[in-house]
């Protein structure tokens, strides 16, 4: 399973035990210049990704011939956390995760070591090295227990041929333009079906989980105490109103849902954007490479997703996520482990090489400016989205990914018309998220 498609429910469920863990205590007294073997666990699984990881390790070992790195791939968060709870010689020293919204649990549980002391003694200035959005999702309440290891940015792919046929000159920049363009691009094939929809707004469609579109509003999920505040957030109501309007403009939820059920698998040759059943599509930077490999028989482009009309100045923003890396608290080789983490996350040549190899967005300022980066202009659109100061990632929480799952379940009910009073429904959602957070701390 590609790294950015790990279901949030599984990621959340796998970590629910971490909040009550009593992690083994490791050591930061080791000499990183002495011979040592480090165990590095990661989640990459496809042959190309594994090769890119192995090549990265080879580059590191050439710079640090005293450090031997044993890498294990295709490892889930649940497996990593079980090993860290147990501790001992079989536990990993360096770990990575594809689930940024679990960072709150990594940090709060003590499973992952605080990296600030290592950065301080080796002179790495994190604020000058990494974009703020990435630092936000790799720390929790002052504990920087992880660092970004490449990123994913979400934008809007659009069918240029469909645009030309509909007389549309440029991608929409505001939600009202988005609604208008979506309607123009929608082509019916009968009373209850379609040949093409402009944009499929239904939240069960591929990458359309509600948190990704919601990022265009820059919402605050939690208050200063860590309590859920979705019912208090004005953007929440505008977000659901906009989603309903997008659906109504193209025929309504029921017709759209019937059409969605005819789509092929996201990762197949029957992908709805590839087969031109959808003219505009929310997706990440990896989709461009897939479209090229599939030899899409239409011209396509990439642009940032539209933003709310009253936030037009934030156009260019998007949803940000990515891989995070850290040091196991139980490791007895934490200084040597830091050398590996620092190399993987902050060495410019390494970050650029890795980003080019697996077609992900670089996660440092220096790498984003490198002339050695893939020059594909559609790929570089995602660099701009990452650099945009308004771009947002999901906030870390000791609740892990459970609050995202709860929001998704609620959003499915809203779009299907099963929530009569939105405010009351959101209040109950807040209560559920807070109860899950309390349970994760017990």
Short mmCIF file of C-alpha atoms in Angstrom, two decimals:
data_model
loop_
_atom_site.label_atom_id
_atom_site.label_comp_id
_atom_site.label_asym_id
_atom_site.label_seq_id
_atom_site.Cartn_x
_atom_site.Cartn_y
_atom_site.Cartn_z
CA UNK A 1 0.00 0.00 0.00
CA UNK A 2 1.56 3.34 -1.03
CA UNK A 3 2.53 5.44 1.95
CA UNK A 4 0.01 8.22 1.46
CA UNK A 5 -2.92 5.79 1.28
CA UNK A 6 -2.66 4.25 4.77
CA UNK A 7 -6.23 4.50 6.13
CA UNK A 8 -6.52 6.99 8.98
CA UNK A 9 -8.67 4.53 10.94
CA UNK A 10 -5.92 1.91 10.92
CA UNK A 11 -3.25 4.44 11.79
CA UNK A 12 -5.31 5.75 14.68
CA UNK A 13 -6.25 2.31 15.96
CA UNK A 14 -2.67 1.13 15.83
CA UNK A 15 -1.50 3.82 18.22
CA UNK A 16 -4.23 3.98 20.82
CA UNK A 17 -2.06 2.06 23.30
CA UNK A 18 0.85 4.46 22.95
CA UNK A 19 -0.66 7.14 25.19
CA UNK A 20 -0.44 4.92 28.27
CA UNK A 21 2.97 3.49 27.45
CA UNK A 22 5.92 3.39 29.83
CA UNK A 23 8.78 3.54 27.34
CA UNK A 24 12.16 1.99 27.98
CA UNK A 25 14.85 4.57 28.68
CA UNK A 26 17.73 4.66 26.22
CA UNK A 27 20.97 6.62 26.27
CA UNK A 28 22.40 9.73 24.62
CA UNK A 29 25.87 9.13 26.06
CA UNK A 30 27.17 7.09 23.12
CA UNK A 31 30.09 8.21 20.96
CA UNK A 32 28.79 8.55 17.37
CA UNK A 33 32.31 8.15 15.97
CA UNK A 34 32.67 4.60 17.34
CA UNK A 35 31.58 1.50 15.38
CA UNK A 36 27.87 0.85 15.84
CA UNK A 37 24.94 -0.83 14.13
CA UNK A 38 21.66 1.07 13.90
CA UNK A 39 18.25 -0.40 13.13
CA UNK A 40 16.09 1.82 10.93
CA UNK A 41 12.40 0.93 10.48
CA UNK A 42 10.34 2.61 7.79
CA UNK A 43 7.12 2.09 5.85
CA UNK A 44 8.24 2.29 2.21
CA UNK A 45 7.41 -0.92 0.39
CA UNK A 46 7.45 -0.63 -3.42
CA UNK A 47 10.68 -1.68 -5.17
CA UNK A 48 11.46 1.86 -6.36
CA UNK A 49 10.89 3.35 -2.92
CA UNK A 50 12.94 0.67 -1.14
CA UNK A 51 15.80 1.22 -3.58
CA UNK A 52 15.66 4.97 -2.90
CA UNK A 53 15.86 4.29 0.86
CA UNK A 54 18.75 1.85 0.39
CA UNK A 55 20.59 4.35 -1.82
CA UNK A 56 20.11 6.97 0.90
CA UNK A 57 21.60 4.65 3.50
CA UNK A 58 24.55 3.91 1.24
CA UNK A 59 25.25 7.64 0.93
CA UNK A 60 25.07 7.99 4.72
CA UNK A 61 27.38 5.05 5.37
CA UNK A 62 29.93 6.49 2.95
CA UNK A 63 30.01 9.65 5.09
CA UNK A 64 29.92 7.68 8.35
CA UNK A 65 31.87 4.45 7.73
CA UNK A 66 31.70 3.56 11.43
CA UNK A 67 27.89 3.34 11.36
CA UNK A 68 26.22 0.29 9.85
CA UNK A 69 22.51 0.79 9.16
CA UNK A 70 20.13 -2.18 8.96
CA UNK A 71 16.91 -1.05 7.31
CA UNK A 72 13.55 -2.79 7.56
CA UNK A 73 10.76 -1.59 5.28
CA UNK A 74 6.99 -1.91 5.07
CA UNK A 75 6.65 -1.48 8.86
CA UNK A 76 3.43 -0.04 10.29
CA UNK A 77 3.07 2.46 13.12
CA UNK A 78 1.45 -0.23 15.24
CA UNK A 79 4.42 -2.57 14.82
CA UNK A 80 6.91 0.20 15.62
CA UNK A 81 5.07 1.21 18.76
CA UNK A 82 4.72 -2.35 20.00
CA UNK A 83 8.47 -2.79 19.60
CA UNK A 84 9.22 0.49 21.37
CA UNK A 85 6.94 -0.46 24.26
CA UNK A 86 8.81 -3.73 24.64
CA UNK A 87 12.24 -2.12 24.28
CA UNK A 88 15.31 -4.33 24.28
CA UNK A 89 17.91 -5.08 21.62
CA UNK A 90 15.36 -5.92 18.93
CA UNK A 91 13.70 -2.48 19.00
CA UNK A 92 14.63 0.04 16.28
CA UNK A 93 16.91 3.02 16.86
CA UNK A 94 15.53 5.27 14.12
CA UNK A 95 11.90 5.21 13.04
CA UNK A 96 9.73 6.87 10.44
CA UNK A 97 5.98 7.22 10.01
CA UNK A 98 3.61 8.31 7.26
CA UNK A 99 0.97 9.50 9.75
CA UNK A 100 1.65 13.08 10.82
CA UNK A 101 -1.47 13.41 12.97
CA UNK A 102 -0.07 10.73 15.28
CA UNK A 103 2.92 12.90 16.24
CA UNK A 104 1.04 14.08 19.33
CA UNK A 105 1.02 10.50 20.57
CA UNK A 106 4.66 9.91 19.68
CA UNK A 107 5.72 12.96 21.67
CA UNK A 108 3.25 12.74 24.55
CA UNK A 109 3.90 9.05 25.20
CA UNK A 110 7.64 9.53 25.38
CA UNK A 111 8.18 6.80 22.79
CA UNK A 112 10.16 9.16 20.53
CA UNK A 113 13.05 11.21 21.94
CA UNK A 114 12.99 15.02 22.04
CA UNK A 115 15.24 16.15 19.19
CA UNK A 116 15.82 19.74 20.34
CA UNK A 117 18.88 18.85 22.50
CA UNK A 118 20.47 17.07 19.52
CA UNK A 119 19.83 20.02 17.22
CA UNK A 120 21.23 22.42 19.78
CA UNK A 121 24.52 20.58 20.26
CA UNK A 122 25.06 20.03 16.52
CA UNK A 123 24.01 23.53 15.43
CA UNK A 124 20.92 22.70 13.38
CA UNK A 125 18.52 25.67 13.39
CA UNK A 126 15.16 24.04 12.71
CA UNK A 127 13.34 27.30 11.94
CA UNK A 128 15.87 28.20 9.26
CA UNK A 129 15.88 24.66 7.88
CA UNK A 130 12.21 23.56 7.69
CA UNK A 131 8.98 25.37 6.66
CA UNK A 132 6.73 26.25 9.60
CA UNK A 133 3.86 24.00 8.51
CA UNK A 134 6.20 21.02 8.68
CA UNK A 135 7.55 21.97 12.11
CA UNK A 136 3.95 22.29 13.30
CA UNK A 137 3.15 18.67 12.48
CA UNK A 138 6.42 17.25 13.81
CA UNK A 139 6.10 18.67 17.34
CA UNK A 140 3.56 18.65 20.13
CA UNK A 141 3.36 21.22 22.94
CA UNK A 142 7.02 22.14 22.75
CA UNK A 143 8.36 18.62 22.23
CA UNK A 144 10.06 18.32 18.84
CA UNK A 145 10.10 14.52 18.80
CA UNK A 146 10.18 14.23 15.00
CA UNK A 147 11.48 16.01 11.91
CA UNK A 148 10.00 16.08 8.39
CA UNK A 149 11.34 13.54 5.90
CA UNK A 150 9.91 14.80 2.58
CA UNK A 151 6.38 16.16 2.30
CA UNK A 152 3.16 15.80 0.34
CA UNK A 153 1.23 18.82 -0.87
CA UNK A 154 -2.28 18.70 -2.29
CA UNK A 155 -3.43 20.72 -5.26
CA UNK A 156 -5.93 20.53 -8.11
CA UNK A 157 -5.32 18.62 -11.32
CA UNK A 158 -7.46 19.84 -14.20
CA UNK A 159 -8.26 18.64 -17.71
CA UNK A 160 -7.10 21.36 -20.11
CA UNK A 161 -9.01 19.83 -23.04
CA UNK A 162 -12.25 19.93 -21.05
CA UNK A 163 -11.51 23.53 -20.08
CA UNK A 164 -11.03 24.54 -23.70
CA UNK A 165 -14.23 22.79 -24.79
CA UNK A 166 -16.20 24.56 -22.04
CA UNK A 167 -14.62 27.94 -22.79
CA UNK A 168 -12.83 28.20 -19.43
CA UNK A 169 -9.64 30.26 -19.57
CA UNK A 170 -8.00 29.51 -16.21
CA UNK A 171 -8.46 27.40 -13.07
CA UNK A 172 -10.84 28.83 -10.46
CA UNK A 173 -9.27 30.68 -7.53
CA UNK A 174 -12.25 31.18 -5.21
CA UNK A 175 -14.99 28.80 -4.10
CA UNK A 176 -17.68 30.73 -5.99
CA UNK A 177 -15.60 30.41 -9.17
CA UNK A 178 -15.06 26.74 -8.33
CA UNK A 179 -18.83 26.19 -8.19
CA UNK A 180 -19.37 28.00 -11.50
CA UNK A 181 -16.58 26.14 -13.32
CA UNK A 182 -17.65 22.78 -11.88
CA UNK A 183 -21.16 23.35 -13.24
CA UNK A 184 -19.84 24.30 -16.71
CA UNK A 185 -17.70 21.18 -16.88
CA UNK A 186 -20.47 18.80 -15.85
CA UNK A 187 -21.91 16.82 -18.76
CA UNK A 188 -24.99 14.66 -18.25
CA UNK A 189 -25.50 11.39 -20.12
CA UNK A 190 -29.06 10.91 -18.95
CA UNK A 191 -31.47 12.01 -16.28
CA UNK A 192 -29.61 10.43 -13.37
CA UNK A 193 -26.12 9.91 -14.74
CA UNK A 194 -23.15 11.72 -16.22
CA UNK A 195 -20.52 11.54 -18.87
CA UNK A 196 -18.33 13.87 -16.82
CA UNK A 197 -18.54 15.90 -13.63
CA UNK A 198 -16.55 19.07 -13.09
CA UNK A 199 -15.43 18.17 -9.57
CA UNK A 200 -16.57 15.25 -7.46
CA UNK A 201 -17.21 16.80 -4.01
CA UNK A 202 -18.28 13.58 -2.25
CA UNK A 203 -16.01 12.85 0.70
CA UNK A 204 -15.57 9.14 -0.05
CA UNK A 205 -13.97 9.87 -3.41
CA UNK A 206 -10.27 8.92 -3.54
CA UNK A 207 -8.27 11.62 -1.70
CA UNK A 208 -11.33 13.73 -0.87
CA UNK A 209 -11.35 13.21 2.90
CA UNK A 210 -12.95 16.35 4.37
CA UNK A 211 -9.84 17.53 6.23
CA UNK A 212 -8.04 18.13 2.93
CA UNK A 213 -10.58 20.53 1.43
CA UNK A 214 -11.19 22.04 4.89
CA UNK A 215 -7.52 23.11 4.97
CA UNK A 216 -8.42 25.86 2.45
CA UNK A 217 -10.22 27.63 5.32
CA UNK A 218 -7.26 27.32 7.71
CA UNK A 219 -9.45 26.04 10.58
CA UNK A 220 -8.53 25.69 14.25
CA UNK A 221 -9.44 22.18 15.36
CA UNK A 222 -8.47 22.53 19.04
CA UNK A 223 -8.35 25.29 21.63
CA UNK A 224 -5.40 26.09 23.89
CA UNK A 225 -6.43 23.33 26.31
CA UNK A 226 -6.56 20.74 23.55
CA UNK A 227 -10.37 20.54 23.43
CA UNK A 228 -12.13 20.15 20.09
CA UNK A 229 -13.73 23.40 18.90
CA UNK A 230 -15.27 22.57 15.53
CA UNK A 231 -18.71 23.78 16.63
CA UNK A 232 -17.17 27.14 17.60
CA UNK A 233 -15.19 27.50 14.38
CA UNK A 234 -17.03 29.77 11.88
CA UNK A 235 -15.09 28.21 9.01
CA UNK A 236 -16.70 24.82 9.72
CA UNK A 237 -20.13 26.07 8.73
CA UNK A 238 -18.89 27.80 5.57
CA UNK A 239 -16.98 24.66 4.63
CA UNK A 240 -20.05 22.39 4.80
CA UNK A 241 -22.18 25.03 3.08
CA UNK A 242 -19.67 25.22 0.23
CA UNK A 243 -19.49 21.43 -0.12
CA UNK A 244 -23.30 21.27 -0.39
CA UNK A 245 -23.33 24.03 -3.00
CA UNK A 246 -20.68 22.24 -5.07
CA UNK A 247 -22.85 19.11 -5.01
CA UNK A 248 -26.09 20.94 -5.85
CA UNK A 249 -24.45 22.78 -8.75
CA UNK A 250 -23.71 19.41 -10.38
CA UNK A 251 -26.97 17.60 -9.72
CA UNK A 252 -26.98 16.79 -6.01
CA UNK A 253 -25.40 14.22 -3.72
CA UNK A 254 -27.55 11.24 -4.75
CA UNK A 255 -26.79 11.48 -8.48
CA UNK A 256 -23.12 12.19 -7.81
CA UNK A 257 -22.84 9.25 -5.44
CA UNK A 258 -24.35 6.88 -8.00
CA UNK A 259 -21.82 8.12 -10.54
CA UNK A 260 -18.94 7.80 -8.06
CA UNK A 261 -19.76 4.13 -7.56
CA UNK A 262 -19.01 3.53 -11.26
CA UNK A 263 -15.43 4.79 -10.92
CA UNK A 264 -12.46 2.46 -11.13
CA UNK A 265 -9.85 2.03 -8.43
CA UNK A 266 -7.81 5.13 -7.68
CA UNK A 267 -4.50 3.43 -8.42
CA UNK A 268 -5.63 1.68 -11.60
CA UNK A 269 -5.92 2.58 -15.28
CA UNK A 270 -9.61 3.22 -14.55
CA UNK A 271 -8.89 6.19 -12.26
CA UNK A 272 -11.77 8.65 -12.79
CA UNK A 273 -9.53 11.60 -13.67
CA UNK A 274 -7.47 9.50 -16.08
CA UNK A 275 -10.65 8.24 -17.81
CA UNK A 276 -11.99 11.83 -17.95
CA UNK A 277 -15.05 11.16 -15.83
CA UNK A 278 -13.82 13.95 -13.54
CA UNK A 279 -12.45 17.19 -14.99
CA UNK A 280 -10.92 18.60 -11.79
CA UNK A 281 -9.36 16.48 -9.10
CA UNK A 282 -7.86 17.02 -5.64
CA UNK A 283 -4.62 15.03 -5.38
CA UNK A 284 -0.97 15.08 -4.39
CA UNK A 285 2.25 15.52 -6.31
CA UNK A 286 2.60 11.80 -7.06
CA UNK A 287 -0.41 11.83 -9.42
CA UNK A 288 1.50 13.72 -12.10
CA UNK A 289 4.07 10.96 -12.47
CA UNK A 290 1.26 8.40 -12.65
CA UNK A 291 -0.51 10.35 -15.38
CA UNK A 292 2.69 10.46 -17.40
CA UNK A 293 3.35 6.76 -16.90
CA UNK A 294 -0.24 6.00 -17.98
CA UNK A 295 0.20 8.23 -21.07
CA UNK A 296 -2.98 10.21 -20.41
CA UNK A 297 -4.58 11.04 -23.78
CA UNK A 298 -5.51 14.60 -22.81
CA UNK A 299 -3.64 17.73 -21.77
CA UNK A 300 -3.66 18.37 -18.05
CA UNK A 301 -2.32 20.94 -15.62
CA UNK A 302 -1.97 21.61 -11.91
CA UNK A 303 -3.06 24.59 -9.84
CA UNK A 304 -3.69 25.27 -6.16
CA UNK A 305 -7.16 24.45 -4.90
CA UNK A 306 -9.55 27.41 -4.73
CA UNK A 307 -9.99 29.27 -1.45
CA UNK A 308 -13.05 30.82 0.24
CA UNK A 309 -14.16 34.09 -1.34
CA UNK A 310 -13.45 36.07 1.82
CA UNK A 311 -9.91 34.64 1.94
CA UNK A 312 -8.95 35.32 -1.68
CA UNK A 313 -5.55 36.65 -0.61
CA UNK A 314 -4.58 33.17 0.62
CA UNK A 315 -4.86 31.60 -2.86
CA UNK A 316 -1.94 29.27 -3.40
CA UNK A 317 -2.39 27.46 -0.12
CA UNK A 318 -3.10 23.75 0.28
CA UNK A 319 -3.18 20.75 2.57
CA UNK A 320 0.25 19.53 3.69
CA UNK A 321 1.31 16.19 5.09
CA UNK A 322 4.34 13.94 4.79
CA UNK A 323 6.69 11.47 6.39
CA UNK A 324 8.23 12.08 9.80
CA UNK A 325 11.40 10.61 11.30
CA UNK A 326 12.60 10.32 14.86
CA UNK A 327 14.74 8.50 17.39
CA UNK A 328 13.36 5.72 19.56
CA UNK A 329 13.48 6.72 23.22
CA UNK A 330 14.67 3.18 24.01
CA UNK A 331 17.73 3.44 21.73
CA UNK A 332 21.07 3.22 23.49
CA UNK A 333 22.78 4.80 20.46
CA UNK A 334 20.88 8.09 20.28
CA UNK A 335 23.81 10.25 19.18
CA UNK A 336 24.60 7.92 16.30
CA UNK A 337 20.88 7.70 15.55
CA UNK A 338 20.75 11.50 15.42
CA UNK A 339 23.49 11.51 12.77
CA UNK A 340 21.24 9.35 10.59
CA UNK A 341 18.11 11.44 11.26
CA UNK A 342 20.02 14.66 10.59
CA UNK A 343 21.37 13.30 7.31
CA UNK A 344 18.01 12.01 6.09
CA UNK A 345 16.06 15.15 6.98
CA UNK A 346 18.49 18.10 6.69
CA UNK A 347 21.29 17.23 4.26
CA UNK A 348 20.37 19.17 1.11
CA UNK A 349 21.85 16.76 -1.44
CA UNK A 350 20.23 13.81 0.29
CA UNK A 351 16.80 15.46 0.51
CA UNK A 352 16.92 16.48 -3.16
CA UNK A 353 18.06 13.03 -4.31
CA UNK A 354 15.38 11.28 -2.26
CA UNK A 355 12.65 13.70 -3.41
CA UNK A 356 13.55 13.17 -7.06
CA UNK A 357 13.69 9.39 -6.60
CA UNK A 358 10.22 8.94 -5.11
CA UNK A 359 8.61 12.10 -6.53
CA UNK A 360 7.78 13.74 -3.21
CA UNK A 361 8.10 17.38 -2.20
CA UNK A 362 11.41 18.33 -0.53
CA UNK A 363 11.06 19.30 3.11
CA UNK A 364 13.81 21.91 3.63
CA UNK A 365 14.14 25.48 2.39
CA UNK A 366 17.54 24.74 0.84
CA UNK A 367 16.31 21.66 -1.02
CA UNK A 368 13.29 23.53 -2.37
CA UNK A 369 15.68 26.04 -3.99
CA UNK A 370 18.10 23.45 -5.35
CA UNK A 371 18.81 23.54 -9.11
CA UNK A 372 19.12 19.75 -8.98
CA UNK A 373 15.41 19.26 -8.29
CA UNK A 374 13.14 17.79 -10.94
CA UNK A 375 12.39 20.73 -13.26
CA UNK A 376 8.89 19.52 -14.23
CA UNK A 377 6.73 22.67 -13.81
CA UNK A 378 3.68 20.69 -12.67
CA UNK A 379 5.77 19.06 -9.93
CA UNK A 380 7.11 22.46 -8.89
CA UNK A 381 3.57 23.78 -8.39
CA UNK A 382 3.50 21.66 -5.25
CA UNK A 383 6.72 23.29 -4.03
CA UNK A 384 4.92 26.64 -4.16
CA UNK A 385 1.96 25.21 -2.24
CA UNK A 386 4.30 23.95 0.47
CA UNK A 387 6.05 27.34 0.68
CA UNK A 388 2.77 29.26 0.93
CA UNK A 389 2.53 30.67 4.45
CA UNK A 390 -1.19 29.85 4.62
CA UNK A 391 -0.82 26.13 3.82
CA UNK A 392 -1.93 23.87 6.66
CA UNK A 393 -1.30 20.42 8.04
CA UNK A 394 -3.48 18.58 10.51
CA UNK A 395 -2.62 19.52 14.10
CA UNK A 396 -1.00 16.81 16.24
CA UNK A 397 -3.11 15.44 19.07
CA UNK A 398 -2.80 12.72 21.69
CA UNK A 399 -6.03 11.58 20.06
CA UNK A 400 -3.87 10.67 17.06
CA UNK A 401 -5.83 10.11 13.87
CA UNK A 402 -9.06 9.29 15.71
CA UNK A 403 -10.37 12.86 15.44
CA UNK A 404 -9.87 12.80 11.66
CA UNK A 405 -11.84 9.56 11.42
CA UNK A 406 -14.62 11.11 13.53
CA UNK A 407 -14.73 14.19 11.30
CA UNK A 408 -14.89 11.98 8.22
CA UNK A 409 -17.79 9.92 9.57
CA UNK A 410 -19.66 13.09 10.48
CA UNK A 411 -19.01 14.62 7.05
CA UNK A 412 -20.45 11.53 5.33
CA UNK A 413 -23.65 12.02 7.29
CA UNK A 414 -23.81 15.73 6.50
CA UNK A 415 -23.39 15.33 2.76
CA UNK A 416 -26.00 12.54 2.69
CA UNK A 417 -28.52 14.81 4.43
CA UNK A 418 -28.68 12.82 7.66
CA UNK A 419 -27.74 15.73 9.95
CA UNK A 420 -30.69 17.99 10.58
CA UNK A 421 -29.10 20.55 12.91
CA UNK A 422 -25.48 21.16 11.92
CA UNK A 423 -24.59 23.09 15.08
CA UNK A 424 -25.93 20.41 17.39
CA UNK A 425 -24.23 17.75 15.31
CA UNK A 426 -20.91 19.55 15.57
CA UNK A 427 -21.30 19.91 19.34
CA UNK A 428 -21.76 16.15 19.63
CA UNK A 429 -18.75 15.66 17.35
CA UNK A 430 -16.65 17.84 19.67
CA UNK A 431 -17.84 15.80 22.66
CA UNK A 432 -16.91 12.56 20.91
CA UNK A 433 -13.43 13.81 19.98
CA UNK A 434 -12.83 15.03 23.55
CA UNK A 435 -13.97 11.70 24.97
CA UNK A 436 -11.61 9.85 22.63
CA UNK A 437 -8.78 12.16 23.68
CA UNK A 438 -9.47 11.50 27.35
CA UNK A 439 -9.54 7.76 26.74
CA UNK A 440 -6.21 7.89 24.88
CA UNK A 441 -4.62 9.50 27.96
CA UNK A 442 -5.93 6.88 30.39
#
